[in-house]
Amino acid sequence: PVVSEQDVLVMQKALAAAQKHMEAERKHSIEQMREMKAVVAEGQRKMDEKKQKRERKEDENKKRLEASRKVLSQMAVQIAQMKERQAEDQRTRAEAVRVGQA
């Protein structure tokens, strides 16, 4: 079968139109991928920020807790020293009373 020049022109036009359409689809797909990557990157960034914020808060809480422990430890030592002084005072008074009675 012989293909006329007219048929060749029609096929070339159809091919050109199909190629143009495929190129437009390809560009659209690339743009969609860029947008999706941007959305994913933004989500990752927000997650990283939240993680860093949480870690900073945990560090601050650890420091506060450690400071509180130190203060409580110092207070416990002071209380023990006061009790020791009171006991010493009582022993001294008891000794003075015994010496006074003798």
XYZ file of N, CA, C and O in Angstrom:
408
model
N 0.838 -1.217 0.000
C 0.000 0.000 0.000
C 0.867 1.258 0.000
O 1.824 1.336 0.755
N 0.468 2.166 -0.816
C 1.196 3.429 -0.965
C 0.615 4.447 0.016
O -0.595 4.581 0.141
N 1.518 5.163 0.731
C 1.080 6.191 1.684
C 1.216 7.529 0.976
O 2.273 7.868 0.454
N 0.141 8.276 1.001
C 0.166 9.567 0.309
C 0.926 10.582 1.144
O 1.112 10.428 2.346
N 1.333 11.646 0.455
C 2.030 12.738 1.146
C 1.136 13.344 2.206
O 1.599 13.740 3.285
N -0.148 13.419 1.923
C -1.135 13.960 2.853
C -1.154 13.107 4.130
O -1.154 13.652 5.233
N -1.149 11.772 3.979
C -1.144 10.881 5.139
C 0.129 11.079 5.969
O 0.093 11.081 7.210
N 1.275 11.251 5.302
C 2.550 11.466 5.995
C 2.477 12.756 6.794
O 2.889 12.805 7.967
N 1.944 13.819 6.201
C 1.819 15.102 6.898
C 0.907 14.977 8.124
O 1.217 15.507 9.194
N -0.213 14.262 7.948
C -1.144 14.067 9.068
C -0.440 13.303 10.187
O -0.561 13.656 11.364
N 0.311 12.248 9.834
C 1.008 11.459 10.849
C 2.093 12.280 11.536
O 2.279 12.194 12.749
N 2.798 13.119 10.761
C 3.850 13.958 11.348
C 3.237 14.964 12.331
O 3.783 15.213 13.405
N 2.090 15.550 11.935
C 1.407 16.493 12.823
C 0.959 15.787 14.096
O 1.105 16.308 15.205
N 0.410 14.583 13.934
C -0.064 13.816 15.093
C 1.121 13.468 15.998
O 1.025 13.568 17.236
N 2.240 13.069 15.391
C 3.433 12.732 16.158
C 3.947 13.966 16.902
O 4.278 13.889 18.091
N 4.005 15.100 16.226
C 4.477 16.333 16.853
C 3.562 16.715 18.019
O 4.033 17.110 19.094
N 2.255 16.582 17.821
C 1.303 16.912 18.875
C 1.493 15.972 20.071
O 1.477 16.398 21.240
N 1.702 14.675 19.781
C 1.901 13.705 20.849
C 3.193 14.005 21.609
O 3.226 13.935 22.846
N 4.251 14.356 20.880
C 5.523 14.683 21.531
C 5.381 15.931 22.407
O 5.882 15.979 23.529
N 4.662 16.913 21.898
C 4.439 18.146 22.646
C 3.656 17.839 23.933
O 3.976 18.338 25.015
N 2.645 16.994 23.793
C 1.817 16.615 24.943
C 2.660 15.850 25.974
O 2.563 16.110 27.184
N 3.495 14.926 25.489
C 4.339 14.148 26.400
C 5.333 15.050 27.126
O 5.583 14.877 28.332
N 5.876 16.033 26.439
C 6.821 16.974 27.060
C 6.116 17.799 28.146
O 6.664 18.014 29.236
N 4.895 18.231 27.845
C 4.121 18.985 28.838
C 3.844 18.111 30.061
O 3.959 18.564 31.210
N 3.484 16.856 29.837
C 3.235 15.920 30.946
C 4.501 15.723 31.779
O 4.460 15.700 33.008
N 5.626 15.584 31.081
C 6.912 15.380 31.769
C 7.237 16.590 32.650
O 7.597 16.441 33.819
N 7.076 17.784 32.098
C 7.346 19.009 32.865
C 6.418 19.097 34.070
O 6.835 19.484 35.164
N 5.151 18.737 33.852
C 4.178 18.776 34.950
C 4.577 17.791 36.047
O 4.516 18.110 37.245
N 5.005 16.596 35.646
C 5.434 15.582 36.619
C 6.646 16.068 37.410
O 6.720 15.882 38.629
N 7.592 16.689 36.720
C 8.789 17.220 37.384
C 8.381 18.285 38.402
O 8.869 18.300 39.537
N 7.462 19.159 38.004
C 7.004 20.220 38.913
C 6.308 19.619 40.137
O 6.527 20.059 41.263
N 5.487 18.596 39.916
C 4.816 17.937 41.041
C 5.837 17.306 41.988
O 5.693 17.387 43.212
N 6.871 16.690 41.411
C 7.916 16.076 42.239
C 8.635 17.147 43.059
O 8.909 16.953 44.248
N 8.925 18.288 42.444
C 9.574 19.388 43.171
C 8.704 19.834 44.343
O 9.205 20.047 45.442
N 7.415 19.997 44.063
C 6.493 20.433 45.116
C 6.438 19.403 46.248
O 6.454 19.771 47.426
N 6.377 18.125 45.885
C 6.327 17.073 46.918
C 7.615 17.058 47.735
O 7.578 16.942 48.967
N 8.750 17.215 47.054
C 10.029 17.249 47.768
C 10.058 18.433 48.733
O 10.555 18.316 49.858
N 9.537 19.573 48.295
C 9.508 20.770 49.150
C 8.630 20.524 50.377
O 8.996 20.891 51.498
N 7.483 19.890 50.176
C 6.578 19.592 51.291
C 7.259 18.630 52.269
O 7.231 18.837 53.489
N 7.901 17.599 51.732
C 8.601 16.628 52.582
C 9.734 17.313 53.343
O 9.905 17.105 54.545
N 10.507 18.156 52.658
C 11.624 18.856 53.293
C 11.115 19.770 54.407
O 11.710 19.833 55.491
N 10.011 20.461 54.161
C 9.432 21.347 55.180
C 8.962 20.534 56.382
O 9.193 20.911 57.530
N 8.328 19.401 56.125
C 7.889 18.529 57.213
C 9.075 18.026 58.021
O 9.032 18.004 59.257
N 10.124 17.635 57.347
C 11.337 17.154 58.025
C 11.945 18.269 58.869
O 12.366 18.047 60.009
N 11.974 19.476 58.306
C 12.545 20.623 59.025
C 11.762 20.881 60.315
O 12.333 21.088 61.385
N 10.421 20.845 60.197
C 9.581 21.083 61.377
C 9.801 19.992 62.420
O 9.868 20.274 63.623
N 9.916 18.737 61.964
C 10.160 17.639 62.903
C 11.509 17.827 63.600
O 11.616 17.615 64.812
N 12.522 18.236 62.831
C 13.847 18.457 63.411
C 13.806 19.587 64.442
O 14.411 19.486 65.511
N 13.073 20.667 64.119
C 12.941 21.786 65.055
C 12.283 21.325 66.351
O 12.732 21.671 67.443
N 11.205 20.553 66.223
C 10.510 20.056 67.421
C 11.435 19.179 68.246
O 11.449 19.254 69.475
N 12.210 18.331 67.560
C 13.136 17.440 68.259
C 14.187 18.256 69.019
O 14.479 17.980 70.184
N 14.748 19.273 68.349
C 15.763 20.107 68.996
C 15.165 20.849 70.190
O 15.796 20.946 71.246
N 13.941 21.352 70.007
C 13.276 22.077 71.096
C 13.056 21.144 72.283
O 13.313 21.509 73.441
N 12.606 19.926 72.004
C 12.370 18.937 73.061
C 13.689 18.597 73.767
O 13.742 18.527 75.002
N 14.760 18.415 72.980
C 16.063 18.085 73.573
C 16.574 19.229 74.445
O 17.129 18.991 75.525
N 16.382 20.480 73.975
C 16.802 21.634 74.785
C 16.031 21.667 76.103
O 16.598 21.905 77.168
N 14.726 21.415 76.014
C 13.887 21.417 77.214
C 14.334 20.321 78.179
O 14.411 20.539 79.392
N 14.627 19.134 77.640
C 15.105 18.029 78.480
C 16.416 18.402 79.164
O 16.600 18.128 80.353
N 17.323 19.040 78.413
C 18.605 19.459 78.989
C 18.381 20.475 80.114
O 19.003 20.380 81.176
N 17.495 21.452 79.866
C 17.199 22.451 80.891
C 16.619 21.783 82.137
O 17.000 22.120 83.258
N 15.713 20.834 81.922
C 15.106 20.145 83.063
C 16.152 19.347 83.843
O 16.116 19.321 85.072
N 17.077 18.703 83.114
C 18.139 17.949 83.789
C 18.991 18.890 84.637
O 19.346 18.562 85.781
N 19.332 20.061 84.075
C 20.154 21.026 84.819
C 19.414 21.510 86.063
O 19.996 21.616 87.143
N 18.117 21.828 85.908
C 17.316 22.272 87.056
C 17.255 21.194 88.128
O 17.388 21.464 89.318
N 17.026 19.962 87.678
C 16.936 18.838 88.608
C 18.256 18.664 89.354
O 18.268 18.470 90.580
N 19.358 18.745 88.629
C 20.681 18.596 89.256
C 20.913 19.728 90.261
O 21.422 19.488 91.366
N 20.540 20.946 89.911
C 20.693 22.079 90.835
C 19.847 21.856 92.084
O 20.306 22.094 93.209
N 18.626 21.373 91.903
C 17.749 21.097 93.050
C 18.348 20.011 93.935
O 18.312 20.118 95.168
N 18.904 18.986 93.322
C 19.536 17.913 94.103
C 20.687 18.452 94.939
O 20.860 18.074 96.100
N 21.502 19.352 94.329
C 22.630 19.924 95.063
C 22.134 20.720 96.264
O 22.665 20.595 97.363
N 21.110 21.550 96.036
C 20.558 22.363 97.125
C 20.029 21.454 98.236
O 20.317 21.666 99.424
N 19.270 20.422 97.858
C 18.724 19.509 98.866
C 19.841 18.782 99.613
O 19.753 18.583 100.831
N 20.874 18.405 98.897
C 22.001 17.722 99.520
C 22.676 18.656 100.529
O 22.989 18.249 101.656
N 22.889 19.911 100.157
C 23.493 20.886 101.066
C 22.606 21.089 102.300
O 23.098 21.163 103.424
N 21.286 21.158 102.070
C 20.360 21.337 103.184
C 20.422 20.132 104.116
O 20.404 20.291 105.345
N 20.509 18.932 103.558
C 20.586 17.719 104.375
C 21.843 17.748 105.237
O 21.805 17.399 106.424
N 22.956 18.197 104.644
C 24.213 18.290 105.391
C 24.059 19.310 106.515
O 24.463 19.048 107.668
N 23.463 20.460 106.219
C 23.278 21.495 107.242
C 22.385 20.989 108.376
O 22.660 21.242 109.548
N 21.308 20.266 108.029
C 20.400 19.723 109.048
C 21.151 18.728 109.925
O 21.024 18.753 111.159
N 21.953 17.869 109.299
C 22.733 16.894 110.067
C 23.696 17.614 111.004
O 23.851 17.217 112.174
N 24.333 18.682 110.525
C 25.263 19.448 111.365
C 24.523 20.097 112.533
O 25.008 20.094 113.673
N 23.320 20.646 112.259
C 22.529 21.276 113.324
C 22.139 20.245 114.371
O 22.226 20.506 115.589
N 21.705 19.071 113.937
C 21.325 18.015 114.880
C 22.529 17.611 115.729
O 22.401 17.386 116.939
N 23.685 17.521 115.083
C 24.910 17.164 115.807
C 25.233 18.230 116.856
O 25.575 17.908 117.996
N 25.096 19.511 116.481
C 25.355 20.599 117.443
C 24.362 20.544 118.595
O 24.732 20.734 119.757
N 23.069 20.287 118.270
C 22.054 20.195 119.324
C 22.382 19.050 120.278
O 22.287 19.208 121.506
N 22.779 17.913 119.720
C 23.128 16.770 120.562
C 24.327 17.113 121.434
O 24.360 16.777 122.633
N 25.297 17.789 120.862
C 26.494 18.199 121.614
C 26.096 19.167 122.730
O 26.562 19.044 123.872
N 25.206 20.123 122.391
C 24.732 21.083 123.405
C 24.030 20.351 124.539
O 24.220 20.673 125.724
N 23.184 19.371 124.192
C 22.462 18.620 125.223
C 23.443 17.849 126.102
O 23.281 17.804 127.328
N 24.458 17.240 125.504
C 25.453 16.511 126.290
C 26.189 17.468 127.234
O 26.414 17.164 128.403
N 26.517 18.649 126.695
C 27.232 19.646 127.503
C 26.350 20.091 128.672
O 26.815 20.185 129.812
N 25.051 20.350 128.432
C 24.125 20.761 129.493
C 23.964 19.651 130.535
O 23.983 19.909 131.737
N 23.812 18.430 130.055
C 23.651 17.306 130.972
C 24.894 17.165 131.845
O 24.799 16.910 133.051
N 26.059 17.346 131.224
C 27.320 17.264 131.973
C 27.382 18.382 133.009
O 27.763 18.149 134.159
N 26.947 19.585 132.627
C 26.974 20.734 133.559
C 26.021 20.477 134.710
O 26.339 20.791 135.866
N 24.855 19.901 134.418
C 23.885 19.607 135.478
C 24.496 18.571 136.444
O 24.423 18.714 137.666
N 25.118 17.521 135.872
C 25.736 16.490 136.714
C 26.841 17.086 137.588
O 26.918 16.813 138.785
N 27.673 17.926 137.003
C 28.785 18.562 137.729
C 28.201 19.490 138.809
O 28.684 19.531 139.937
N 27.128 20.192 138.470
C 26.480 21.113 139.437
C 25.860 20.371 140.606
O 25.848 20.864 141.733
N 25.356 19.179 140.355
C 24.712 18.398 141.413
C 25.736 17.741 142.321
O 25.454 17.474 143.484
N 26.919 17.518 141.832
C 27.927 16.788 142.616
C 28.555 17.646 143.690
O 28.380 18.782 143.853
